[in-house]
Short mmCIF file of C-alpha atoms in Angstrom, two decimals:
data_model
loop_
_atom_site.label_atom_id
_atom_site.label_comp_id
_atom_site.label_asym_id
_atom_site.label_seq_id
_atom_site.Cartn_x
_atom_site.Cartn_y
_atom_site.Cartn_z
CA MET A 858 0.01 -0.02 -0.01
CA LYS A 859 1.08 3.47 -0.78
CA VAL A 860 -0.43 6.68 0.78
CA SER A 861 -0.44 10.10 -0.94
CA LYS A 862 -1.88 13.44 -0.11
CA TYR A 863 -3.11 15.69 -2.94
CA GLU A 864 -4.23 19.41 -3.15
CA PHE A 865 -6.49 20.23 -6.12
CA ASN A 866 -7.65 23.69 -7.37
CA SER A 867 -11.33 22.81 -6.88
CA GLN A 868 -13.61 20.03 -5.86
CA GLU A 869 -14.54 19.66 -9.48
CA GLN A 870 -10.87 19.10 -10.51
CA ALA A 871 -10.60 16.50 -7.84
CA GLU A 872 -13.81 14.71 -8.86
CA GLU A 873 -12.49 14.74 -12.45
CA LYS A 874 -9.28 12.96 -11.73
CA ILE A 875 -11.16 10.31 -9.34
CA ALA A 876 -13.56 9.66 -12.13
CA ALA A 877 -10.77 8.87 -14.57
CA LEU A 878 -9.55 5.99 -12.40
CA PRO A 879 -10.51 2.59 -13.59
CA HIS A 880 -14.22 2.17 -13.89
CA LEU A 881 -16.86 0.38 -15.90
CA THR A 882 -20.21 1.37 -17.34
CA TYR A 883 -22.72 -1.24 -16.27
CA GLU A 884 -25.93 -2.27 -17.95
CA ASP A 885 -27.94 0.31 -16.03
CA GLY A 886 -25.83 2.92 -17.73
CA ASN A 887 -24.13 4.08 -14.51
CA GLU A 888 -20.41 4.13 -14.09
CA TYR A 889 -18.81 2.02 -11.07
CA ALA A 890 -15.30 2.26 -9.91
CA THR A 891 -13.26 -1.01 -10.52
CA HIS A 892 -10.16 0.03 -8.63
CA SER A 893 -9.54 -1.04 -4.99
CA HIS A 894 -7.81 2.28 -3.98
CA THR A 895 -9.21 4.12 -0.90
CA ILE A 896 -9.97 7.59 -1.62
CA VAL A 897 -10.79 10.16 0.97
CA LYS A 898 -12.18 13.60 0.21
CA ILE A 899 -10.90 15.68 2.89
CA GLY A 900 -12.25 18.78 1.26
CA TYR A 901 -11.43 22.34 2.02
CA ILE A 902 -9.26 22.12 5.07
CA VAL A 903 -10.09 24.69 8.04
CA ILE A 904 -7.11 26.94 8.44
CA GLU A 905 -8.76 29.14 10.91
CA GLN A 906 -11.33 27.98 13.41
CA GLY A 907 -14.91 29.24 13.61
CA GLU A 908 -16.25 30.77 16.77
CA TYR A 909 -19.07 29.33 18.76
CA ASP A 910 -21.42 30.34 21.44
CA ASP A 911 -21.86 28.60 24.90
CA GLU A 912 -24.51 26.26 23.43
CA GLY A 913 -22.02 25.25 20.45
CA GLU A 914 -23.76 27.48 17.81
CA GLU A 915 -21.52 28.87 15.24
CA THR A 916 -21.24 32.72 15.48
CA LYS A 917 -18.40 33.24 13.06
CA PRO A 918 -17.68 30.53 10.33
CA PRO A 919 -14.39 28.82 10.02
CA VAL A 920 -11.91 30.13 7.33
CA LEU A 921 -11.28 27.24 4.72
CA ALA A 922 -8.34 26.63 2.42
CA ASP A 923 -8.63 27.48 -1.18
CA LYS A 924 -7.31 24.02 -2.19
CA TYR A 925 -9.43 20.83 -2.15
CA SER A 926 -7.53 18.18 -0.38
CA VAL A 927 -7.84 14.49 -1.19
CA ASP A 928 -5.87 11.51 0.49
CA VAL A 929 -5.39 8.13 -1.22
CA LEU A 930 -4.42 4.72 0.04
CA TRP A 931 -3.23 3.23 -3.37
CA ASN A 932 -3.36 -0.44 -3.95
CA GLU A 933 0.23 -0.66 -5.02
CA ALA A 934 -0.41 -3.61 -7.35
CA GLU A 935 -2.77 -1.55 -9.44
CA ILE A 936 -0.42 1.47 -9.93
CA THR A 937 2.80 -0.72 -10.50
CA THR A 938 4.05 -0.78 -14.14
CA VAL A 939 6.64 -3.14 -15.66
CA ASP A 940 9.43 -1.11 -16.92
CA GLU A 941 11.63 -4.06 -18.22
CA GLU A 942 10.42 -7.65 -18.57
CA ALA A 943 12.41 -10.37 -16.74
CA ILE A 944 14.97 -12.11 -18.83
CA LEU A 945 14.98 -15.99 -18.34
CA ASP A 946 17.52 -18.51 -19.41
CA GLU A 947 16.69 -21.77 -21.37
CA ASP A 948 15.66 -23.45 -18.14
CA GLY A 949 13.28 -20.78 -17.25
CA MET A 950 15.58 -19.37 -14.48
CA VAL A 951 15.60 -15.67 -13.94
CA VAL A 952 18.75 -14.13 -15.41
CA THR A 953 17.75 -10.57 -14.92
CA PRO A 954 14.71 -9.89 -12.84
CA GLU A 955 11.60 -7.83 -13.85
CA VAL A 956 12.02 -4.00 -13.28
CA THR A 957 8.93 -2.32 -12.06
CA SER A 958 7.93 1.11 -10.79
CA VAL A 959 5.20 2.49 -8.67
CA ASP A 960 3.92 5.97 -9.63
CA HIS A 961 0.89 8.33 -9.29
CA PRO A 962 -1.76 7.81 -11.98
CA TYR A 963 -1.66 10.20 -14.86
CA GLY A 964 -2.68 13.67 -13.78
CA TRP A 965 -2.22 12.98 -10.04
CA LYS A 966 1.57 13.51 -9.55
CA THR A 967 1.63 17.45 -9.90
CA LYS A 968 -1.05 17.65 -7.27
CA ALA A 969 0.90 15.42 -4.79
CA LEU A 970 2.12 16.97 -1.57
CA ASP A 971 5.30 16.08 0.44
CA LEU A 972 4.56 16.75 4.21
CA GLU A 973 6.82 16.34 6.92
CA ASP A 974 4.08 15.13 9.32
CA GLU A 975 0.86 13.13 8.99
CA GLY A 976 -1.38 15.93 8.13
CA VAL A 977 -4.99 16.35 9.24
CA HIS A 978 -6.05 12.66 8.26
CA LYS A 979 -4.53 9.10 8.44
CA PHE A 980 -5.53 5.64 7.38
CA PHE A 981 -6.16 3.30 10.29
CA GLY A 982 -2.75 1.69 11.34
CA VAL A 983 -1.17 2.99 8.09
CA THR A 984 1.13 6.06 8.44
CA TYR A 985 1.85 8.51 5.81
CA GLN A 986 5.44 8.97 6.52
CA ASP A 987 6.16 5.32 6.25
CA ASN A 988 4.22 4.65 3.23
CA LYS A 989 4.28 7.81 1.10
CA MET A 990 5.17 7.67 -2.57
CA MET B 1187 -28.64 -34.60 2.45
CA ALA B 1188 -25.44 -34.25 0.17
CA ILE B 1189 -22.32 -32.99 1.66
CA PRO B 1190 -21.34 -29.52 0.31
CA LYS B 1191 -18.12 -29.26 -1.77
CA LEU B 1192 -17.45 -25.79 -0.23
CA ALA B 1193 -18.37 -24.74 3.24
CA LEU B 1194 -17.44 -21.35 4.62
CA ILE B 1195 -18.18 -21.31 8.49
CA PRO B 1196 -16.32 -18.42 10.12
CA ALA B 1197 -13.97 -19.84 12.76
CA ALA B 1198 -10.64 -18.09 12.30
CA GLN B 1199 -9.30 -14.78 11.21
CA GLY B 1200 -6.09 -14.25 9.30
CA ASP B 1201 -5.32 -13.31 5.73
CA LYS B 1202 -8.07 -15.43 4.33
CA PHE B 1203 -11.80 -15.98 4.55
CA TYR B 1204 -11.18 -19.69 5.65
CA SER B 1205 -13.51 -22.52 4.32
CA LEU B 1206 -13.86 -25.45 6.37
CA LEU B 1207 -14.48 -27.71 3.21
CA PRO B 1208 -12.58 -28.38 1.20
CA SER B 1209 -9.87 -29.06 3.89
CA ASP B 1210 -6.95 -28.22 1.42
CA GLY B 1211 -7.46 -24.46 1.29
CA LEU B 1212 -8.82 -24.46 -2.19
CA GLY B 1213 -12.03 -23.09 -0.92
CA ASP B 1214 -10.39 -20.23 1.03
CA PHE B 1215 -11.12 -16.61 -0.03
CA THR B 1216 -8.40 -14.10 -0.76
CA PHE B 1217 -9.03 -11.29 1.65
CA THR B 1218 -7.86 -7.63 1.51
CA ARG B 1219 -8.20 -4.43 3.49
CA GLY B 1220 -5.61 -1.79 3.30
CA SER B 1221 -5.82 -0.58 6.80
CA SER B 1222 -6.42 -1.82 10.44
CA ALA B 1223 -9.96 -2.01 11.57
CA THR B 1224 -11.79 -2.93 14.94
CA ARG B 1225 -14.03 -5.98 15.60
CA ILE B 1226 -16.14 -7.22 18.69
CA ASN B 1227 -14.17 -10.21 20.06
CA ALA B 1228 -15.52 -13.40 21.74
CA GLN B 1229 -15.32 -11.75 25.08
CA GLY B 1230 -17.57 -8.84 23.68
CA LEU B 1231 -14.66 -6.42 23.69
CA ILE B 1232 -13.69 -4.11 21.00
CA GLU B 1233 -10.17 -4.74 19.76
CA THR B 1234 -7.97 -3.73 16.75
CA VAL B 1235 -6.91 -6.00 14.05
CA SER B 1236 -4.07 -5.30 11.60
CA ASP B 1237 -4.46 -4.65 7.88
CA THR B 1238 -3.59 -8.20 7.11
CA SER B 1239 -6.22 -9.83 9.00
CA SER B 1240 -10.01 -10.57 8.27
CA ARG B 1241 -12.33 -9.92 11.04
CA LEU B 1242 -14.30 -12.80 12.95
CA ASN B 1243 -16.92 -10.53 14.54
CA TYR B 1244 -19.31 -11.32 17.31
CA ASP B 1245 -22.88 -9.60 17.72
CA LEU B 1246 -24.04 -8.89 20.93
CA LEU B 1247 -27.80 -9.68 21.59
CA ASN B 1248 -29.17 -7.93 24.55
CA GLY B 1249 -25.74 -7.49 25.94
CA LYS B 1250 -24.59 -11.16 25.71
CA VAL B 1251 -22.13 -12.21 23.03
CA ASP B 1252 -23.65 -14.38 20.15
CA SER B 1253 -21.71 -17.68 20.37
CA CYS B 1254 -21.89 -17.86 16.53
CA PRO B 1255 -19.56 -15.36 14.90
CA HIS B 1256 -19.52 -13.98 11.27
CA TYR B 1257 -17.12 -12.57 8.93
CA ILE B 1258 -17.67 -8.79 8.35
CA LEU B 1259 -17.05 -6.97 5.06
CA GLU B 1260 -17.37 -3.19 5.54
CA PRO B 1261 -17.08 -0.18 3.12
CA SER B 1262 -14.65 2.50 3.77
CA SER B 1263 -15.37 4.88 6.35
CA THR B 1264 -13.69 7.89 8.22
CA ASN B 1265 -14.27 9.05 11.74
CA LEU B 1266 -14.44 12.67 11.07
CA ILE B 1267 -13.64 13.79 14.65
CA THR B 1268 -10.45 13.85 16.52
CA TYR B 1269 -9.83 12.57 20.15
CA SER B 1270 -12.75 10.11 19.92
CA GLU B 1271 -12.08 8.69 23.27
CA ASP B 1272 -10.47 11.52 25.19
CA PHE B 1273 -13.21 13.85 26.09
CA SER B 1274 -10.80 15.76 28.68
CA ASN B 1275 -9.04 17.02 25.45
CA SER B 1276 -9.56 20.63 24.66
CA ILE B 1277 -11.22 19.81 21.24
CA TRP B 1278 -14.16 18.85 23.54
CA ILE B 1279 -15.83 22.02 24.70
CA LYS B 1280 -17.48 21.59 28.03
CA SER B 1281 -20.49 23.65 28.57
CA ASN B 1282 -21.86 23.58 32.21
CA ALA B 1283 -20.34 20.32 32.75
CA SER B 1284 -16.83 18.91 33.40
CA ILE B 1285 -14.92 15.78 32.38
CA THR B 1286 -13.02 13.38 34.58
CA ALA B 1287 -10.57 11.08 32.47
CA ASN B 1288 -10.22 7.37 32.52
CA GLN B 1289 -12.67 6.43 35.38
CA ILE B 1290 -14.07 3.11 34.46
CA VAL B 1291 -13.36 0.15 31.96
CA SER B 1292 -14.62 0.92 28.54
CA PRO B 1293 -15.97 -1.45 25.74
CA ASP B 1294 -12.29 -2.13 24.77
CA GLY B 1295 -11.49 -3.35 28.14
CA GLY B 1296 -9.20 -0.65 29.10
CA LEU B 1297 -9.45 1.77 31.95
CA ASN B 1298 -10.20 4.68 29.65
CA ALA B 1299 -13.90 5.69 29.78
CA ASP B 1300 -14.42 9.12 30.94
CA LEU B 1301 -16.97 10.64 33.33
CA LEU B 1302 -19.27 13.53 32.21
CA THR B 1303 -20.85 15.40 35.24
CA SER B 1304 -23.10 18.14 34.90
CA SER B 1305 -22.85 21.47 36.80
CA SER B 1306 -25.76 22.74 38.91
CA GLY B 1307 -28.49 24.94 37.78
CA SER B 1308 -30.79 25.37 34.70
CA SER B 1309 -28.73 25.48 31.60
CA LEU B 1310 -27.52 23.23 28.65
CA HIS B 1311 -24.94 20.68 30.07
CA SER B 1312 -22.82 19.28 27.39
CA VAL B 1313 -19.63 18.17 25.75
CA ASN B 1314 -19.12 19.25 22.11
CA ASN B 1315 -16.36 18.09 19.77
CA ASN B 1316 -14.86 21.05 18.05
CA THR B 1317 -13.16 19.16 15.17
CA SER B 1318 -13.48 21.48 12.16
CA GLN B 1319 -13.68 18.79 9.34
CA THR B 1320 -15.79 19.96 6.62
CA VAL B 1321 -18.73 17.68 5.40
CA THR B 1322 -20.78 18.20 2.41
CA VAL B 1323 -24.28 19.65 2.72
CA GLY B 1324 -26.90 17.03 1.57
CA ASP B 1325 -24.73 14.03 2.62
CA ASN B 1326 -25.78 11.35 4.82
CA ILE B 1327 -24.28 11.56 8.22
CA THR B 1328 -24.26 9.07 11.27
CA LEU B 1329 -23.25 10.15 14.76
CA SER B 1330 -22.56 7.56 17.40
CA VAL B 1331 -21.01 7.31 20.98
CA PHE B 1332 -20.70 4.52 23.68
CA ALA B 1333 -22.32 5.61 26.79
CA LYS B 1334 -23.00 3.99 30.26
CA LYS B 1335 -25.21 5.42 33.07
CA GLY B 1336 -23.55 6.87 36.09
CA THR B 1337 -25.85 8.67 38.60
CA TYR B 1338 -27.95 9.73 35.68
CA SER B 1339 -29.07 7.97 32.49
CA ILE B 1340 -30.63 10.32 29.98
CA ILE B 1341 -28.45 11.76 27.13
CA GLN B 1342 -28.93 13.57 23.99
CA LEU B 1343 -26.88 13.09 21.07
CA THR B 1344 -26.84 16.15 18.63
CA SER B 1345 -24.50 18.33 16.46
CA SER B 1346 -24.09 22.04 16.89
CA THR B 1347 -23.77 22.39 12.92
CA PHE B 1348 -26.47 19.95 11.61
CA TYR B 1349 -29.09 22.18 13.07
CA SER B 1350 -32.21 20.57 14.55
CA ILE B 1351 -31.14 16.97 14.47
CA TYR B 1352 -30.98 15.06 17.68
CA ALA B 1353 -31.96 11.87 19.54
CA ASN B 1354 -32.49 11.05 23.17
CA PHE B 1355 -31.35 7.85 24.69
CA ASP B 1356 -32.30 6.12 28.07
CA LEU B 1357 -29.09 4.22 29.41
CA GLU B 1358 -31.00 2.70 32.19
CA ASN B 1359 -33.51 0.78 29.96
CA GLY B 1360 -31.82 0.73 26.72
CA VAL B 1361 -34.36 2.67 24.66
CA VAL B 1362 -34.44 5.51 22.16
CA GLY B 1363 -36.70 8.55 23.16
CA SER B 1364 -37.78 11.22 20.95
CA TYR B 1365 -35.60 12.16 17.83
CA SER B 1366 -35.73 14.37 14.81
CA SER B 1367 -33.41 12.39 12.71
CA THR B 1368 -33.98 9.77 9.98
CA ASN B 1369 -33.56 7.08 12.38
CA ALA B 1370 -31.98 6.43 15.89
CA SER B 1371 -30.88 3.15 17.69
CA ILE B 1372 -29.33 2.01 20.79
CA GLU B 1373 -27.22 -1.13 20.82
CA ASN B 1374 -26.68 -3.06 24.11
CA LEU B 1375 -23.08 -3.92 24.58
CA GLY B 1376 -23.30 -5.73 28.05
CA ASN B 1377 -22.02 -4.34 31.32
CA ASP B 1378 -24.43 -1.42 31.04
CA TRP B 1379 -22.58 0.09 27.96
CA TYR B 1380 -24.71 1.12 24.88
CA ARG B 1381 -23.60 2.55 21.52
CA CYS B 1382 -26.17 5.17 20.77
CA SER B 1383 -26.48 6.55 17.26
CA PHE B 1384 -28.60 8.14 14.72
CA THR B 1385 -28.50 9.12 11.07
CA ASP B 1386 -29.63 12.33 9.15
CA THR B 1387 -28.78 14.54 6.26
CA VAL B 1388 -26.25 17.28 6.66
CA ILE B 1389 -27.79 20.71 6.68
CA GLY B 1390 -26.73 24.25 7.68
CA THR B 1391 -23.04 25.02 8.28
CA ALA B 1392 -21.37 21.62 7.79
CA ASN B 1393 -18.58 20.66 10.23
CA SER B 1394 -18.24 17.20 11.61
CA ARG B 1395 -19.22 18.28 15.24
CA ILE B 1396 -21.01 15.95 17.70
CA GLN B 1397 -22.37 16.97 20.96
CA ILE B 1398 -23.58 14.91 23.97
CA ASN B 1399 -26.09 16.64 26.34
CA ILE B 1400 -27.34 15.49 29.70
CA VAL B 1401 -31.11 16.23 29.38
CA GLU B 1402 -34.10 16.17 31.63
CA ASN B 1403 -36.13 13.42 29.84
CA LEU B 1404 -36.64 11.17 26.75
CA GLN B 1405 -38.92 13.95 25.27
CA SER B 1406 -36.49 16.89 25.76
CA ILE B 1407 -36.15 18.92 22.73
CA ARG B 1408 -32.71 19.71 21.20
CA ASN B 1409 -30.27 21.74 23.32
CA SER B 1410 -32.76 22.24 26.11
CA ASN B 1411 -31.99 23.54 29.38
CA PHE B 1412 -31.94 21.07 32.34
CA ASP B 1413 -32.22 22.17 35.94
CA ALA B 1414 -29.47 19.88 37.42
CA VAL B 1415 -28.60 19.26 40.89
CA GLY B 1416 -24.95 19.27 39.74
CA ASN B 1417 -23.99 15.57 40.48
CA GLU B 1418 -25.69 14.03 37.51
CA THR B 1419 -23.17 11.71 35.60
CA VAL B 1420 -22.70 9.49 32.68
CA TYR B 1421 -19.67 7.63 31.20
CA LEU B 1422 -18.69 8.25 27.74
CA TRP B 1423 -16.21 6.56 25.15
CA GLY B 1424 -15.58 6.17 21.52
CA ALA B 1425 -17.46 8.95 19.67
CA MET B 1426 -17.75 8.83 15.74
CA VAL B 1427 -19.16 10.79 13.02
CA GLU B 1428 -19.21 9.26 9.64
CA ASN B 1429 -20.57 10.01 6.11
CA LYS B 1430 -22.74 6.90 6.16
CA THR B 1431 -26.40 6.00 6.27
CA PHE B 1432 -25.59 3.48 9.04
CA LYS B 1433 -22.96 3.32 11.73
CA THR B 1434 -19.94 1.10 11.08
CA SER B 1435 -17.49 -0.65 13.41
CA TYR B 1436 -15.70 1.93 15.62
CA ILE B 1437 -12.63 3.88 14.32
CA PRO B 1438 -10.47 5.39 17.23
CA THR B 1439 -8.85 8.64 16.55
CA THR B 1440 -6.37 11.00 18.44
CA THR B 1441 -4.74 13.84 16.67
CA THR B 1442 -6.09 13.25 13.21
CA ILE B 1443 -9.33 12.00 11.57
CA ILE B 1444 -8.90 8.44 10.49
CA THR B 1445 -10.16 6.14 7.70
CA ARG B 1446 -10.76 2.52 7.72
CA ALA B 1447 -10.39 1.01 4.17
CA ALA B 1448 -12.90 -1.16 2.41
CA GLU B 1449 -12.42 -4.83 2.41
CA THR B 1450 -12.94 -7.59 -0.15
CA ALA B 1451 -13.15 -11.53 -0.17
CA THR B 1452 -12.75 -12.91 -3.66
CA ASP B 1453 -11.66 -16.02 -5.65
CA SER B 1454 -12.49 -19.12 -3.96
CA GLY B 1455 -12.45 -22.54 -5.61
CA ASP B 1456 -11.76 -23.53 -9.17
CA SER B 1457 -13.42 -25.38 -12.08
CA GLU B 1458 -12.57 -28.77 -10.47
CA LEU B 1459 -14.28 -27.98 -7.18
CA PHE B 1460 -17.54 -26.64 -8.59
CA ASN B 1461 -20.03 -28.39 -10.91
CA ASP B 1462 -21.39 -26.05 -13.61
CA SER B 1463 -24.23 -28.27 -14.59
CA GLN B 1464 -26.15 -28.37 -11.36
CA GLY B 1465 -25.84 -27.43 -7.68
CA VAL B 1466 -26.98 -25.22 -4.95
CA LEU B 1467 -25.53 -21.92 -3.57
CA TYR B 1468 -26.52 -21.46 0.07
CA ILE B 1469 -25.71 -18.24 1.96
CA GLU B 1470 -26.61 -16.98 5.58
CA SER B 1471 -25.92 -13.18 5.65
CA LYS B 1472 -27.36 -9.84 6.44
CA SER B 1473 -26.82 -6.24 5.06
CA PHE B 1474 -25.74 -3.21 7.21
CA ASP B 1475 -28.76 -1.26 6.01
CA ASN B 1476 -32.10 -1.63 4.54
CA THR B 1477 -31.35 0.88 1.78
CA ILE B 1478 -27.70 0.79 0.11
CA ALA B 1479 -26.24 2.94 -2.42
CA LEU B 1480 -24.83 0.30 -4.67
CA ASN B 1481 -25.85 -3.47 -5.33
CA ARG B 1482 -23.91 -5.83 -3.22
CA LYS B 1483 -23.23 -9.24 -4.71
CA ILE B 1484 -22.18 -12.85 -4.05
CA VAL B 1485 -21.46 -14.72 -7.28
CA LEU B 1486 -20.70 -18.41 -8.06
CA GLY B 1487 -19.42 -17.85 -11.66
CA ASP B 1488 -16.32 -17.26 -13.59
CA GLY B 1489 -15.33 -13.74 -12.41
CA THR B 1490 -16.86 -12.05 -15.39
CA LEU B 1491 -20.23 -10.12 -15.89
CA SER B 1492 -21.56 -12.67 -18.16
CA ASN B 1493 -21.75 -16.00 -16.09
CA GLY B 1494 -22.91 -16.65 -12.61
CA VAL B 1495 -25.25 -17.84 -9.86
CA GLU B 1496 -25.85 -14.32 -8.13
CA PHE B 1497 -27.20 -13.27 -4.90
CA SER B 1498 -27.34 -9.58 -4.23
CA TYR B 1499 -28.64 -6.81 -1.87
CA GLN B 1500 -30.15 -4.18 -4.10
CA THR B 1501 -30.43 -0.31 -3.80
CA THR B 1502 -34.29 -0.58 -3.38
CA THR B 1503 -35.25 -0.90 0.28
CA ASN B 1504 -35.03 -4.55 1.45
CA LYS B 1505 -34.65 -5.88 -2.17
CA ILE B 1506 -32.94 -9.06 -2.63
CA GLN B 1507 -32.27 -10.40 -6.14
CA PHE B 1508 -31.39 -13.81 -7.44
CA ILE B 1509 -30.00 -14.44 -10.97
CA ILE B 1510 -28.85 -17.22 -12.99
CA ARG B 1511 -26.82 -15.95 -15.90
CA ALA B 1512 -25.02 -17.76 -18.77
CA GLY B 1513 -23.30 -16.21 -21.68
CA GLY B 1514 -24.62 -12.71 -20.76
CA SER B 1515 -28.34 -14.07 -20.76
CA ILE B 1516 -30.41 -14.24 -17.58
CA SER B 1517 -32.38 -17.47 -17.45
CA LEU B 1518 -33.64 -16.93 -13.84
CA GLY B 1519 -34.37 -13.48 -12.23
CA ILE B 1520 -36.18 -13.43 -9.05
CA GLU B 1521 -36.56 -10.39 -6.57
CA THR B 1522 -38.27 -9.89 -3.35
CA THR B 1523 -38.56 -7.24 -0.66
CA ALA B 1524 -40.32 -9.39 1.90
CA PHE B 1525 -37.54 -9.75 4.22
CA ASP B 1526 -35.76 -7.45 6.47
CA VAL B 1527 -32.14 -7.47 5.17
CA THR B 1528 -30.49 -6.22 8.30
CA GLU B 1529 -31.57 -9.53 9.89
CA PHE B 1530 -29.83 -12.77 9.01
CA THR B 1531 -31.64 -14.56 6.27
CA LYS B 1532 -30.84 -17.97 4.75
CA ILE B 1533 -31.09 -18.23 1.05
CA ALA B 1534 -30.53 -21.22 -1.35
CA ILE B 1535 -30.19 -20.81 -5.25
CA GLN B 1536 -30.60 -24.06 -7.02
CA TYR B 1537 -29.44 -24.29 -10.58
CA LYS B 1538 -29.79 -27.28 -12.82
CA LEU B 1539 -30.49 -27.67 -16.56
CA ASN B 1540 -34.03 -26.54 -17.05
CA GLU B 1541 -34.71 -26.27 -13.49
CA GLY B 1542 -33.89 -23.28 -11.26
CA LYS B 1543 -35.54 -22.24 -7.87
CA VAL B 1544 -34.94 -20.02 -4.77
CA PHE B 1545 -35.53 -20.58 -1.24
CA VAL B 1546 -35.46 -18.04 1.52
CA ASN B 1547 -35.93 -18.70 5.27
CA GLY B 1548 -37.65 -22.03 4.50
CA ASN B 1549 -39.93 -21.18 1.74
CA GLN B 1550 -39.66 -21.19 -2.10
CA ILE B 1551 -39.68 -17.65 -3.42
CA GLY B 1552 -41.12 -17.16 -7.08
CA ALA B 1553 -41.58 -19.77 -9.57
CA THR B 1554 -39.40 -22.56 -10.56
CA TYR B 1555 -37.99 -21.70 -13.88
CA THR B 1556 -37.77 -24.27 -16.52
CA ASN B 1557 -35.45 -22.70 -19.11
CA ILE B 1558 -32.33 -22.52 -17.09
CA VAL B 1559 -29.06 -22.49 -18.93
CA SER B 1560 -26.11 -23.50 -16.77
CA PRO B 1561 -23.41 -20.79 -16.47
CA THR B 1562 -19.65 -21.32 -16.52
CA ILE B 1563 -18.48 -21.70 -12.84
CA ASN B 1564 -14.85 -21.88 -11.75
CA ARG B 1565 -14.82 -19.33 -8.72
CA LEU B 1566 -16.89 -17.95 -5.77
CA ASP B 1567 -16.53 -14.10 -5.16
CA LEU B 1568 -18.01 -11.82 -2.85
CA LYS B 1569 -18.18 -9.36 -5.57
CA PHE B 1570 -19.47 -9.07 -9.15
CA GLY B 1571 -16.87 -8.73 -12.00
CA SER B 1572 -14.44 -5.97 -10.79
CA GLY B 1573 -16.88 -4.31 -8.51
CA PHE B 1574 -20.13 -4.37 -6.62
CA ASN B 1575 -18.11 -5.74 -3.66
CA PHE B 1576 -20.38 -7.35 -1.23
CA GLU B 1577 -20.89 -5.55 2.22
CA GLY B 1578 -22.38 -7.15 5.13
CA LYS B 1579 -22.14 -9.96 7.48
CA VAL B 1580 -21.67 -13.56 6.36
CA LYS B 1581 -22.37 -16.41 8.92
CA GLU B 1582 -22.07 -19.22 6.40
CA ILE B 1583 -21.80 -19.99 2.61
CA ARG B 1584 -22.12 -23.47 1.13
CA VAL B 1585 -21.86 -24.75 -2.42
CA TYR B 1586 -23.48 -28.26 -3.29
CA ASN B 1587 -22.51 -29.82 -6.54
CA GLU B 1588 -25.89 -31.57 -6.84
CA ALA B 1589 -29.47 -30.37 -6.79
CA LEU B 1590 -31.49 -30.90 -3.45
CA THR B 1591 -35.10 -31.87 -2.94
CA ASP B 1592 -37.45 -29.06 -2.11
CA VAL B 1593 -37.70 -30.61 1.38
CA GLU B 1594 -33.95 -30.36 1.75
CA LEU B 1595 -33.90 -26.64 0.51
CA ALA B 1596 -36.55 -25.78 2.80
CA SER B 1597 -34.78 -27.60 5.71
CA LEU B 1598 -31.23 -25.95 4.78
CA THR B 1599 -32.94 -22.37 4.80
CA THR B 1600 -35.15 -22.63 7.85
CA ILE B 1601 -34.21 -20.23 10.48
#
């Protein structure tokens, strides 16, 4: 598993990238995701807390970031590409092992963040720092 | 009656869904979940399991552990509040109330449940989580908290930012009082602990805030003042806010909000194990909710969308669908809404050349179909093609490689 954090210019831009991930169009005409990545729409992160009265009612709304945040727990197998095939000898033994690489899907890399902490969200039992791409 | 070729009876957890039959492991399902998760163990305690482990989960019936466990397959969910167990943290705003940390044993078995004590006087007595995680207006939202009576037993669950929605709970008798939300429930976890929850739609300014009030009675309106003596107490643990139409297994948080990944169980058996000319697919399972957003399927087929003996929970309330599909053509299609899908039901789909039928809870549903075309069968999946992953609780799955009599099908599926 790989964990990545992204910032998009808008929710619409994020939704566009998410919709471009593998999916199928079923017989009912709707489209369904066929990937097994876990995508969490964090949304516009609060950068300045709102204010609330004694009963907890909001008296001043929070200030939100202008970027739309998304965290993804990528299924590594589904974002791995084979760069060089393995070379086998006559007996089928590996002479040169396969070369693979793991990367963000198309259009995601430029939106990726490189944080030095865990940010505002984590996946249960999986740290960003130990698993980031 | 014939002996099944495959029998999944939840008895162990690990990197598979383990089938009792066949004993060589061919019937085991590949299990995946990208994160840790919690389950209720055989002692009735909530415990965390790692990302590599399936979950053998135990329901609690009236506070007592059901001796028969099930495998649980949940969707991804995020607990949208921080410090879900630490009500003494400053993220929890105390209003005419105080919190004393770590007073009694919580539902996870640790000495980490907090005590909420009202102050004296007529006012709102509450704790209010101030996590500023935005949620989308119009989304479904479910709030939950584990609570136990102290010197007092009536609490109200609400949110300061979803305006007007609330539910009242009686921790003495385990009942839900008045509520304004879509639904509300109280689950007896034993030892006087209850998980109180309700579901509604996000309106108003949308932050993931949850508030627990000590209120006068089960009919108290939202955020009503209560003339407290000042020694009214209840115990709290494990609060959760999630973008779901139902509560899912508890996700503990501290400094950040946390997501549990979805889980799948797929690819049991092969063409040698199963008989694609005749047989029976038997399942005992239940759904998490009466109405779901996407069809959830269990399919004895070939991993494609074209062949399979299919069982599914459908998006229409309480609808169960049964299909036999071969070469892309459906030769049996039966639907029913006669059962509460959030209760365990026993279903059997029999397939045989020119004879297909369905039994649910001891009775045949629909007609016997006489134009059945046998599908290609070489695997059993708790999904359909590449999607429609099954979500729910599974107590048993069997595959018989021969047709059964109506008496046997009725006996097999009788609750």
